[in-house]
Tab-separated table of C-alpha atoms in Angstrom:
chain	number	residue	atom	x	y	z
A	1	MET	CA	0.045	-0.139	-0.106
A	2	ILE	CA	0.931	3.480	-0.870
A	3	LEU	CA	0.647	6.423	1.113
A	4	PRO	CA	-0.562	9.575	-0.311
A	5	PHE	CA	2.310	11.869	-0.972
A	6	SER	CA	0.143	14.974	0.921
A	7	THR	CA	-0.186	12.601	3.974
A	8	LEU	CA	3.681	11.743	4.096
A	9	LEU	CA	4.475	15.219	4.012
A	10	SER	CA	2.400	16.129	6.935
A	11	LEU	CA	3.718	13.149	8.672
A	12	LEU	CA	7.083	14.273	7.802
A	13	ALA	CA	6.606	17.896	9.539
A	14	ALA	CA	5.228	16.201	12.566
A	15	PHE	CA	8.075	13.822	13.093
A	16	SER	CA	10.741	16.606	12.567
A	17	SER	CA	10.082	17.458	16.059
A	18	LEU	CA	10.457	13.995	17.574
A	19	SER	CA	13.715	12.533	18.715
A	20	THR	CA	14.552	9.177	16.760
A	21	PRO	CA	13.482	6.119	18.796
A	22	ALA	CA	16.036	3.418	19.604
A	23	LEU	CA	15.782	0.696	17.180
A	24	SER	CA	14.376	-2.611	18.743
A	25	CYS	CA	12.934	-5.993	17.522
A	26	ALA	CA	10.063	-5.896	20.148
A	27	PRO	CA	6.942	-3.897	19.318
A	28	PRO	CA	6.682	-0.326	20.574
A	29	GLN	CA	5.346	0.116	23.717
A	30	THR	CA	3.769	3.405	22.874
A	31	ARG	CA	2.496	4.854	19.659
A	32	ALA	CA	2.996	8.722	18.404
A	33	GLN	CA	-0.109	10.363	17.213
A	34	SER	CA	0.470	9.058	13.790
A	35	PRO	CA	0.437	5.659	13.134
A	36	VAL	CA	2.883	5.855	10.462
A	37	THR	CA	6.639	5.809	10.893
A	38	ILE	CA	8.993	6.949	8.198
A	39	GLY	CA	11.856	4.607	7.002
A	40	THR	CA	15.288	5.443	8.156
A	41	ASP	CA	16.987	2.804	6.446
A	42	GLY	CA	20.686	3.846	5.291
A	43	PRO	CA	22.202	2.682	1.743
A	44	ALA	CA	21.273	-0.538	0.662
A	45	ASP	CA	24.189	-3.237	0.896
A	46	PRO	CA	26.474	-2.426	-2.010
A	47	THR	CA	26.231	-6.369	-3.019
A	48	THR	CA	22.479	-5.963	-4.041
A	49	VAL	CA	23.321	-3.046	-6.662
A	50	GLY	CA	21.104	-4.019	-9.363
A	51	PHE	CA	18.286	-6.119	-7.762
A	52	ASN	CA	14.969	-5.090	-9.103
A	53	LEU	CA	11.494	-6.546	-7.991
A	54	ASN	CA	10.525	-7.538	-11.382
A	55	HIS	CA	7.371	-9.260	-11.521
A	56	ILE	CA	4.581	-10.939	-9.150
A	57	ALA	CA	2.973	-14.093	-10.202
A	58	ILE	CA	-0.762	-15.241	-9.729
A	59	GLN	CA	-2.580	-18.583	-10.568
A	60	VAL	CA	-5.621	-18.069	-12.660
A	61	ARG	CA	-8.331	-20.346	-14.044
A	62	ASN	CA	-9.165	-18.705	-17.493
A	63	LEU	CA	-6.097	-16.915	-19.322
A	64	THR	CA	-8.717	-15.568	-21.686
A	65	ALA	CA	-10.692	-13.618	-18.836
A	66	SER	CA	-7.655	-12.527	-16.976
A	67	ARG	CA	-5.791	-10.952	-20.233
A	68	ALA	CA	-8.984	-9.273	-20.878
A	69	PHE	CA	-9.537	-7.670	-17.475
A	70	TYR	CA	-5.745	-6.782	-16.790
A	71	GLY	CA	-5.574	-5.456	-20.700
A	72	ASP	CA	-8.804	-3.880	-21.235
A	73	VAL	CA	-9.341	-2.861	-17.907
A	74	LEU	CA	-6.202	-2.074	-16.335
A	75	GLY	CA	-4.296	-1.155	-19.525
A	76	LEU	CA	-1.333	-3.891	-19.134
A	77	ARG	CA	-0.033	-4.791	-22.443
A	78	HIS	CA	0.445	-8.630	-23.447
A	79	ILE	CA	4.247	-9.140	-23.455
A	80	PHE	CA	4.345	-12.687	-24.404
A	81	THR	CA	2.868	-16.415	-23.700
A	82	TYR	CA	4.777	-19.086	-22.848
A	83	GLU	CA	3.049	-22.267	-23.523
A	84	ALA	CA	4.969	-25.286	-21.631
A	85	SER	CA	2.487	-27.897	-22.783
A	86	ALA	CA	-1.303	-28.360	-23.463
A	87	ASP	CA	-2.087	-28.245	-19.643
A	88	PHE	CA	0.280	-25.448	-18.500
A	89	ALA	CA	1.004	-21.744	-19.704
A	90	ILE	CA	2.188	-18.353	-18.299
A	91	VAL	CA	1.413	-14.969	-19.572
A	92	TYR	CA	3.316	-12.008	-19.059
A	93	MET	CA	1.788	-8.610	-19.079
A	94	GLY	CA	3.054	-4.896	-17.868
A	95	HIS	CA	2.586	-1.237	-18.571
A	96	ALA	CA	4.842	0.413	-21.050
A	97	GLN	CA	8.214	1.169	-19.393
A	98	GLY	CA	8.994	4.162	-21.529
A	99	GLY	CA	6.852	6.238	-19.034
A	100	ARG	CA	3.492	6.341	-17.506
A	101	ASN	CA	1.363	3.888	-19.254
A	102	GLY	CA	0.720	5.300	-22.891
A	103	THR	CA	3.408	8.059	-22.860
A	104	GLY	CA	5.917	5.643	-24.023
A	105	TYR	CA	4.295	3.240	-26.514
A	106	GLN	CA	6.519	-0.258	-26.583
A	107	THR	CA	5.557	-2.993	-28.693
A	108	GLY	CA	5.338	-6.243	-27.558
A	109	ALA	CA	8.738	-7.410	-28.890
A	110	GLU	CA	10.269	-4.228	-27.323
A	111	MET	CA	8.585	-4.972	-23.795
A	112	ALA	CA	9.867	-8.893	-24.118
A	113	ARG	CA	13.373	-7.290	-25.210
A	114	ASP	CA	13.481	-5.058	-21.891
A	115	GLN	CA	11.689	-7.936	-19.515
A	116	TRP	CA	14.651	-8.379	-17.171
A	117	ASN	CA	15.131	-4.515	-16.700
A	118	SER	CA	11.407	-3.761	-16.055
A	119	GLU	CA	9.519	-3.363	-12.873
A	120	GLY	CA	6.071	-4.171	-12.140
A	121	LEU	CA	5.245	-6.708	-14.451
A	122	LEU	CA	2.284	-9.455	-13.812
A	123	GLU	CA	2.977	-13.036	-14.659
A	124	LEU	CA	-0.583	-15.110	-15.218
A	125	VAL	CA	0.031	-18.898	-14.449
A	126	TRP	CA	-2.580	-21.168	-15.867
A	127	SER	CA	-2.840	-24.993	-15.273
A	128	SER	CA	-5.478	-27.291	-16.219
A	129	GLU	CA	-5.622	-28.205	-12.358
A	130	ASN	CA	-6.455	-24.751	-11.314
A	131	LYS	CA	-9.894	-25.438	-10.939
A	132	HIS	CA	-10.663	-23.449	-7.778
A	133	ILE	CA	-8.454	-20.675	-6.482
A	134	ASP	CA	-8.981	-19.024	-3.173
A	135	SER	CA	-7.565	-15.664	-3.455
A	136	ALA	CA	-7.561	-14.985	0.329
A	137	VAL	CA	-5.299	-17.474	1.307
A	138	PHE	CA	-1.363	-18.249	0.683
A	139	GLY	CA	-0.616	-15.041	2.123
A	140	PHE	CA	-1.791	-13.077	-0.628
A	141	SER	CA	-3.147	-9.252	0.343
A	142	HIS	CA	-3.673	-7.225	-2.699
A	143	LEU	CA	-2.315	-5.863	-6.030
A	144	GLY	CA	-1.637	-2.019	-6.201
A	145	LEU	CA	-2.455	0.437	-9.184
A	146	ILE	CA	-1.824	4.295	-9.367
A	147	VAL	CA	-4.195	6.227	-11.650
A	148	PRO	CA	-4.292	10.160	-12.577
A	149	ASP	CA	-8.195	10.175	-11.864
A	150	ILE	CA	-9.645	7.751	-9.343
A	151	GLN	CA	-13.517	8.665	-10.062
A	152	ALA	CA	-12.762	8.487	-13.866
A	153	PHE	CA	-11.440	4.765	-13.313
A	154	GLN	CA	-14.389	4.237	-10.911
A	155	ASP	CA	-16.683	5.078	-13.611
A	156	ARG	CA	-14.956	3.284	-16.019
A	157	LEU	CA	-15.476	0.058	-14.111
A	158	ILE	CA	-19.095	0.618	-13.652
A	159	ALA	CA	-19.516	1.466	-17.346
A	160	ARG	CA	-18.103	-2.085	-17.978
A	161	ASN	CA	-20.504	-3.525	-15.436
A	162	ILE	CA	-17.618	-4.766	-13.524
A	163	GLN	CA	-18.574	-4.690	-9.589
A	164	VAL	CA	-16.555	-2.361	-7.550
A	165	GLU	CA	-15.995	-3.932	-4.012
A	166	LYS	CA	-15.430	-0.519	-2.651
A	167	LYS	CA	-16.066	2.914	-4.022
A	168	VAL	CA	-14.224	6.024	-3.238
A	169	GLY	CA	-15.319	7.517	-0.024
A	170	GLU	CA	-16.775	4.546	1.310
A	171	LEU	CA	-15.346	2.453	4.028
A	172	PRO	CA	-14.291	-1.129	3.279
A	173	SER	CA	-16.435	-4.145	4.554
A	174	LYS	CA	-15.684	-6.325	7.463
A	175	ASP	CA	-14.498	-8.986	5.185
A	176	PHE	CA	-11.669	-6.993	3.856
A	177	GLY	CA	-9.741	-7.655	7.155
A	178	VAL	CA	-9.000	-11.234	5.824
A	179	TYR	CA	-6.714	-9.392	3.213
A	180	PHE	CA	-4.826	-7.694	5.949
A	181	GLY	CA	-4.082	-10.556	8.092
A	182	LEU	CA	-7.080	-10.422	10.251
A	183	HIS	CA	-8.512	-13.700	10.437
A	184	GLY	CA	-10.730	-13.659	13.601
A	185	LYS	CA	-14.506	-13.932	14.041
A	186	ASP	CA	-14.699	-10.195	13.452
A	187	PRO	CA	-11.838	-9.215	11.067
A	188	VAL	CA	-12.474	-5.652	11.275
A	189	LEU	CA	-9.764	-3.344	9.826
A	190	PRO	CA	-8.255	-0.779	12.402
A	191	LYS	CA	-9.913	2.488	12.482
A	192	ALA	CA	-6.594	4.369	11.197
A	193	LEU	CA	-6.726	1.922	8.316
A	194	GLU	CA	-10.351	2.423	7.565
A	195	GLU	CA	-9.751	6.237	7.278
A	196	LEU	CA	-6.842	5.715	4.822
A	197	VAL	CA	-8.258	3.397	2.311
A	198	ALA	CA	-11.720	5.492	2.072
A	199	ALA	CA	-10.155	7.363	-0.502
A	200	PHE	CA	-9.221	4.272	-2.370
A	201	VAL	CA	-11.347	2.124	-4.847
A	202	PHE	CA	-11.230	-1.967	-4.309
A	203	VAL	CA	-12.027	-4.080	-7.428
A	204	ARG	CA	-11.504	-7.932	-7.720
A	205	ASP	CA	-10.073	-9.519	-10.976
A	206	PRO	CA	-11.806	-12.719	-12.514
A	207	ASP	CA	-10.037	-15.150	-9.983
A	208	GLY	CA	-11.035	-12.965	-6.884
A	209	TYR	CA	-7.720	-11.129	-6.393
A	210	LEU	CA	-8.202	-7.928	-4.387
A	211	ILE	CA	-6.746	-4.819	-6.399
A	212	GLU	CA	-6.124	-1.572	-4.487
A	213	VAL	CA	-6.626	1.654	-6.713
A	214	GLN	CA	-5.036	5.055	-5.521
A	215	VAL	CA	-4.969	8.394	-7.066
A	216	GLN	CA	-1.457	9.613	-8.229
A	217	GLN	CA	-0.150	12.499	-5.756
C-alpha cells in the first residue's frame, strides 16, 4: 500500500520535532499520534546493486478472462505467452516502461526485450488443474494500482459492468480484514486503516484477487 504524498509530507513535518526512537525487535510500547513511521534505512548493501522487484505471479483459472481484465480494464500490455504444454501456460503482462502507461508506447517485442530491466510486471500462471483458487489464502493481500483520476477509473469500471468492491468515500466491508492478515471472528480493519483506504477504490479480478487503486499525488 502506498500512502498519499500529501499525507507523507504532513507526517514528516510532525516527525521533525520528535527524537529518533531506539531500534528494537520488540513492538513499540507507545504509539505517537500518527500510526506511520517513516523509514530511516541507510544505503542498501552494495552487493545488492542492480536488484529489482521485477514481477509478481498469480494463479488464474482462465487466461482469456484474465488477459481481458488486466489488458482492457487496467491497461496492461501482453508481452508474451509461454505454452509449456497443453495443460500449462504462463502469460507476462505489463505497462509500457517508457513512461507512465501510454506516454511511452512499446511493442510487445520491445517489452519482451526489456523484460529483465522492467518493474511491476504481472505473470499469469495457468494450469488445467487450477479449478478452484482461493485468493484470500497463501498470504496474498492485494495488488496496487496508481491512476491519475480515481473517479474516472471508478466510472470506467461501472460502465463495463464490473462490480466495485469499495467505491471512493466508502469504508471497506468487514471481510476486507482477511486480506490484511485479520482472520478472527470479526476481522474489522483498524480505524486508522479504514480512514486511510476510504479514498481508495477496490475491485476484484476474474479470480477474486483484490486490487487496490489509489490516485496519483
